[in-house]
PDB file of C-alpha atoms in Angstrom:
ATOM      1  CA  UNK I   1      36.134-170.838  66.791  1.00 45.00           C
ATOM      2  CA  UNK I   2      36.048-170.515  62.951  1.00 61.00           C
ATOM      3  CA  UNK I   3      37.609-167.269  61.506  1.00 71.00           C
ATOM      4  CA  UNK I   4      37.312-165.354  58.349  1.00 88.00           C
ATOM      5  CA  UNK I   5      40.456-165.641  56.271  1.00 91.00           C
ATOM      6  CA  UNK I   6      41.410-162.324  54.709  1.00 93.00           C
ATOM      7  CA  UNK I   7      43.233-163.352  51.558  1.00 93.00           C
ATOM      8  CA  UNK I   8      43.763-160.289  49.404  1.00 93.00           C
ATOM      9  CA  UNK I   9      43.730-156.583  50.373  1.00 95.00           C
ATOM     10  CA  UNK I  10      42.329-154.778  47.426  1.00 95.00           C
ATOM     11  CA  UNK I  11      42.236-151.169  48.756  1.00 96.00           C
ATOM     12  CA  UNK I  12      41.578-149.123  51.790  1.00 97.00           C
ATOM     13  CA  UNK I  13      40.269-145.638  52.615  1.00 97.00           C
ATOM     14  CA  UNK I  14      39.990-143.334  55.647  1.00 97.00           C
ATOM     15  CA  UNK I  15      36.500-141.955  55.795  1.00 97.00           C
ATOM     16  CA  UNK I  16      36.007-139.817  58.824  1.00 95.00           C
ATOM     17  CA  UNK I  17      37.671-141.522  61.627  1.00 94.00           C
ATOM     18  CA  UNK I  18      37.131-145.113  60.408  1.00 95.00           C
ATOM     19  CA  UNK I  19      39.647-146.879  58.181  1.00 97.00           C
ATOM     20  CA  UNK I  20      37.811-149.198  55.633  1.00 97.00           C
ATOM     21  CA  UNK I  21      39.737-152.167  54.170  1.00 97.00           C
ATOM     22  CA  UNK I  22      38.442-154.054  51.101  1.00 97.00           C
ATOM     23  CA  UNK I  23      39.460-157.699  51.130  1.00 96.00           C
ATOM     24  CA  UNK I  24      38.828-160.843  49.157  1.00 94.00           C
ATOM     25  CA  UNK I  25      38.170-163.409  51.916  1.00 94.00           C
ATOM     26  CA  UNK I  26      37.010-166.888  52.800  1.00 91.00           C
ATOM     27  CA  UNK I  27      34.116-167.073  55.220  1.00 88.00           C
ATOM     28  CA  UNK I  28      33.665-169.638  57.987  1.00 86.00           C
ATOM     29  CA  UNK I  29      32.428-172.202  55.448  1.00 85.00           C
ATOM     30  CA  UNK I  30      35.311-171.601  53.006  1.00 83.00           C
ATOM     31  CA  UNK I  31      33.111-169.546  50.533  1.00 87.00           C
ATOM     32  CA  UNK I  32      34.966-166.781  48.719  1.00 89.00           C
ATOM     33  CA  UNK I  33      33.557-163.344  49.447  1.00 92.00           C
ATOM     34  CA  UNK I  34      34.496-159.714  49.065  1.00 95.00           C
ATOM     35  CA  UNK I  35      33.860-157.326  51.926  1.00 95.00           C
ATOM     36  CA  UNK I  36      34.562-154.046  53.606  1.00 97.00           C
ATOM     37  CA  UNK I  37      36.189-154.280  57.058  1.00 97.00           C
ATOM     38  CA  UNK I  38      36.067-151.352  59.530  1.00 96.00           C
ATOM     39  CA  UNK I  39      39.539-150.549  61.148  1.00 95.00           C
ATOM     40  CA  UNK I  40      40.766-153.943  59.771  1.00 89.00           C
ATOM     41  CA  UNK I  41      38.489-155.747  62.307  1.00 92.00           C
ATOM     42  CA  UNK I  42      37.612-159.473  62.113  1.00 93.00           C
ATOM     43  CA  UNK I  43      34.281-159.130  60.377  1.00 94.00           C
ATOM     44  CA  UNK I  44      33.088-157.139  57.342  1.00 95.00           C
ATOM     45  CA  UNK I  45      30.379-154.441  57.776  1.00 96.00           C
ATOM     46  CA  UNK I  46      29.120-155.197  54.219  1.00 95.00           C
ATOM     47  CA  UNK I  47      30.122-158.170  51.942  1.00 95.00           C
ATOM     48  CA  UNK I  48      29.208-160.243  48.927  1.00 93.00           C
ATOM     49  CA  UNK I  49      29.183-163.994  48.638  1.00 92.00           C
ATOM     50  CA  UNK I  50      28.715-166.157  45.685  1.00 85.00           C
ATOM     51  CA  UNK I  51      25.442-168.069  46.129  1.00 78.00           C
ATOM     52  CA  UNK I  52      24.625-171.588  45.002  1.00 75.00           C
ATOM     53  CA  UNK I  53      23.146-169.994  41.808  1.00 77.00           C
ATOM     54  CA  UNK I  54      25.165-167.803  39.442  1.00 83.00           C
ATOM     55  CA  UNK I  55      24.490-164.707  41.566  1.00 87.00           C
ATOM     56  CA  UNK I  56      26.061-162.970  44.542  1.00 89.00           C
ATOM     57  CA  UNK I  57      24.216-162.154  47.711  1.00 89.00           C
ATOM     58  CA  UNK I  58      24.808-158.976  49.651  1.00 91.00           C
ATOM     59  CA  UNK I  59      25.084-159.019  53.421  1.00 93.00           C
ATOM     60  CA  UNK I  60      25.324-156.371  56.135  1.00 95.00           C
ATOM     61  CA  UNK I  61      26.386-156.772  59.804  1.00 95.00           C
ATOM     62  CA  UNK I  62      24.004-154.808  61.908  1.00 94.00           C
ATOM     63  CA  UNK I  63      26.184-155.024  65.032  1.00 95.00           C
ATOM     64  CA  UNK I  64      29.038-153.197  63.350  1.00 95.00           C
ATOM     65  CA  UNK I  65      26.541-150.706  61.777  1.00 94.00           C
ATOM     66  CA  UNK I  66      25.104-149.749  65.151  1.00 93.00           C
ATOM     67  CA  UNK I  67      28.465-149.593  66.716  1.00 93.00           C
ATOM     68  CA  UNK I  68      29.621-147.246  63.928  1.00 93.00           C
ATOM     69  CA  UNK I  69      26.476-145.055  64.366  1.00 93.00           C
ATOM     70  CA  UNK I  70      26.922-144.996  68.128  1.00 91.00           C
ATOM     71  CA  UNK I  71      30.647-143.960  67.915  1.00 89.00           C
ATOM     72  CA  UNK I  72      30.089-141.122  65.348  1.00 91.00           C
ATOM     73  CA  UNK I  73      30.491-137.617  66.863  1.00 91.00           C
ATOM     74  CA  UNK I  74      29.733-135.965  63.534  1.00 94.00           C
ATOM     75  CA  UNK I  75      26.816-133.574  62.742  1.00 94.00           C
ATOM     76  CA  UNK I  76      23.947-134.653  60.467  1.00 93.00           C
ATOM     77  CA  UNK I  77      25.427-132.645  57.635  1.00 96.00           C
ATOM     78  CA  UNK I  78      28.839-134.210  58.090  1.00 96.00           C
ATOM     79  CA  UNK I  79      27.369-137.642  58.260  1.00 96.00           C
ATOM     80  CA  UNK I  80      25.629-137.148  54.907  1.00 96.00           C
ATOM     81  CA  UNK I  81      28.905-136.152  53.358  1.00 97.00           C
ATOM     82  CA  UNK I  82      30.749-139.179  55.085  1.00 96.00           C
ATOM     83  CA  UNK I  83      28.045-141.637  53.935  1.00 96.00           C
ATOM     84  CA  UNK I  84      28.410-140.395  50.356  1.00 96.00           C
ATOM     85  CA  UNK I  85      32.201-140.994  50.570  1.00 97.00           C
ATOM     86  CA  UNK I  86      31.648-144.459  51.937  1.00 96.00           C
ATOM     87  CA  UNK I  87      29.202-145.203  49.249  1.00 94.00           C
ATOM     88  CA  UNK I  88      31.526-143.919  46.627  1.00 95.00           C
ATOM     89  CA  UNK I  89      34.321-146.154  48.007  1.00 96.00           C
ATOM     90  CA  UNK I  90      32.052-149.129  48.379  1.00 95.00           C
ATOM     91  CA  UNK I  91      30.834-148.921  44.720  1.00 93.00           C
ATOM     92  CA  UNK I  92      34.414-148.605  43.408  1.00 95.00           C
ATOM     93  CA  UNK I  93      35.276-151.692  45.406  1.00 94.00           C
ATOM     94  CA  UNK I  94      32.186-153.477  44.215  1.00 93.00           C
ATOM     95  CA  UNK I  95      33.313-152.931  40.597  1.00 92.00           C
ATOM     96  CA  UNK I  96      36.764-154.365  41.555  1.00 93.00           C
ATOM     97  CA  UNK I  97      35.113-157.355  43.083  1.00 92.00           C
ATOM     98  CA  UNK I  98      33.103-157.890  39.967  1.00 90.00           C
ATOM     99  CA  UNK I  99      36.342-157.882  37.867  1.00 91.00           C
ATOM    100  CA  UNK I 100      38.477-160.036  40.327  1.00 89.00           C
ATOM    101  CA  UNK I 101      36.228-162.752  41.603  1.00 91.00           C
ATOM    102  CA  UNK I 102      32.779-162.462  40.348  1.00 91.00           C
ATOM    103  CA  UNK I 103      33.309-162.366  36.617  1.00 88.00           C
ATOM    104  CA  UNK I 104      31.039-165.164  35.757  1.00 87.00           C
ATOM    105  CA  UNK I 105      28.130-164.247  38.089  1.00 88.00           C
ATOM    106  CA  UNK I 106      25.313-161.689  38.316  1.00 87.00           C
ATOM    107  CA  UNK I 107      26.085-159.247  41.106  1.00 87.00           C
ATOM    108  CA  UNK I 108      23.616-157.711  43.506  1.00 83.00           C
ATOM    109  CA  UNK I 109      24.905-154.259  43.917  1.00 85.00           C
ATOM    110  CA  UNK I 110      24.680-151.784  46.727  1.00 85.00           C
ATOM    111  CA  UNK I 111      22.828-149.334  44.478  1.00 80.00           C
ATOM    112  CA  UNK I 112      20.218-151.994  43.893  1.00 80.00           C
ATOM    113  CA  UNK I 113      19.833-152.645  47.564  1.00 86.00           C
ATOM    114  CA  UNK I 114      16.837-151.376  49.488  1.00 89.00           C
ATOM    115  CA  UNK I 115      18.761-152.003  52.753  1.00 91.00           C
ATOM    116  CA  UNK I 116      21.349-149.454  51.915  1.00 91.00           C
ATOM    117  CA  UNK I 117      18.809-146.757  52.059  1.00 92.00           C
ATOM    118  CA  UNK I 118      17.734-147.987  55.480  1.00 93.00           C
ATOM    119  CA  UNK I 119      21.305-147.894  56.710  1.00 94.00           C
ATOM    120  CA  UNK I 120      21.859-144.506  55.199  1.00 94.00           C
ATOM    121  CA  UNK I 121      18.897-143.061  57.142  1.00 94.00           C
ATOM    122  CA  UNK I 122      20.021-144.754  60.252  1.00 93.00           C
ATOM    123  CA  UNK I 123      23.486-143.466  60.092  1.00 94.00           C
ATOM    124  CA  UNK I 124      22.612-139.904  59.081  1.00 94.00           C
ATOM    125  CA  UNK I 125      19.785-139.536  61.643  1.00 91.00           C
ATOM    126  CA  UNK I 126      21.079-141.665  64.474  1.00 90.00           C
ATOM    127  CA  UNK I 127      20.436-140.492  67.964  1.00 82.00           C
ATOM    128  CA  UNK I 128      22.057-142.155  70.941  1.00 74.00           C
ATOM    129  CA  UNK I 129      19.500-143.663  73.242  1.00 70.00           C
ATOM    130  CA  UNK I 130      19.092-141.453  76.157  1.00 64.00           C
ATOM    131  CA  UNK I 131      19.120-142.787  79.663  1.00 56.00           C
ATOM    132  CA  UNK I 132      15.776-142.292  81.407  1.00 51.00           C
ATOM    133  CA  UNK I 133      15.786-140.052  84.540  1.00 51.00           C
ATOM    134  CA  UNK I 134      14.895-142.985  86.710  1.00 50.00           C
ATOM    135  CA  UNK I 135      17.826-145.093  85.396  1.00 47.00           C
ATOM    136  CA  UNK I 136      20.224-142.061  85.697  1.00 45.00           C
ATOM    137  CA  UNK I 137      19.090-141.461  89.359  1.00 47.00           C
ATOM    138  CA  UNK I 138      19.732-145.148  90.137  1.00 47.00           C
ATOM    139  CA  UNK I 139      23.203-144.993  88.452  1.00 44.00           C
ATOM    140  CA  UNK I 140      24.177-141.839  90.309  1.00 46.00           C
ATOM    141  CA  UNK I 141      23.165-143.219  93.792  1.00 42.00           C
TER     142      UNK I 141
END
């Protein structure tokens, strides 16, 4: 199994109960990237890769995002605050990535991404799926 190689730890921040780590990394194909990893896990929740053109591409890991939403015990108001903290950290790290590894390319930024708005709404307003009464009865018997 191919692994992501975390090469340089740039910074980290504890936001709520999740510790985010910013790394310069090599992906499975050896491309250099920059990403934020939750609790120093094996895959980044959001990351930038240099594309074949002189740009970067922005990627999100839906599986990690849904896991994070599902684990959160915070209120809607607390989630708003936490998302703002995360975005502030992510944007600071994005600037470091631009200085460190993407100097000569046009960066796609989080603030330019429509997807970040989708994920913000998902996180802030996430509701755990409830188990239907029929399934609950089956599980209890």
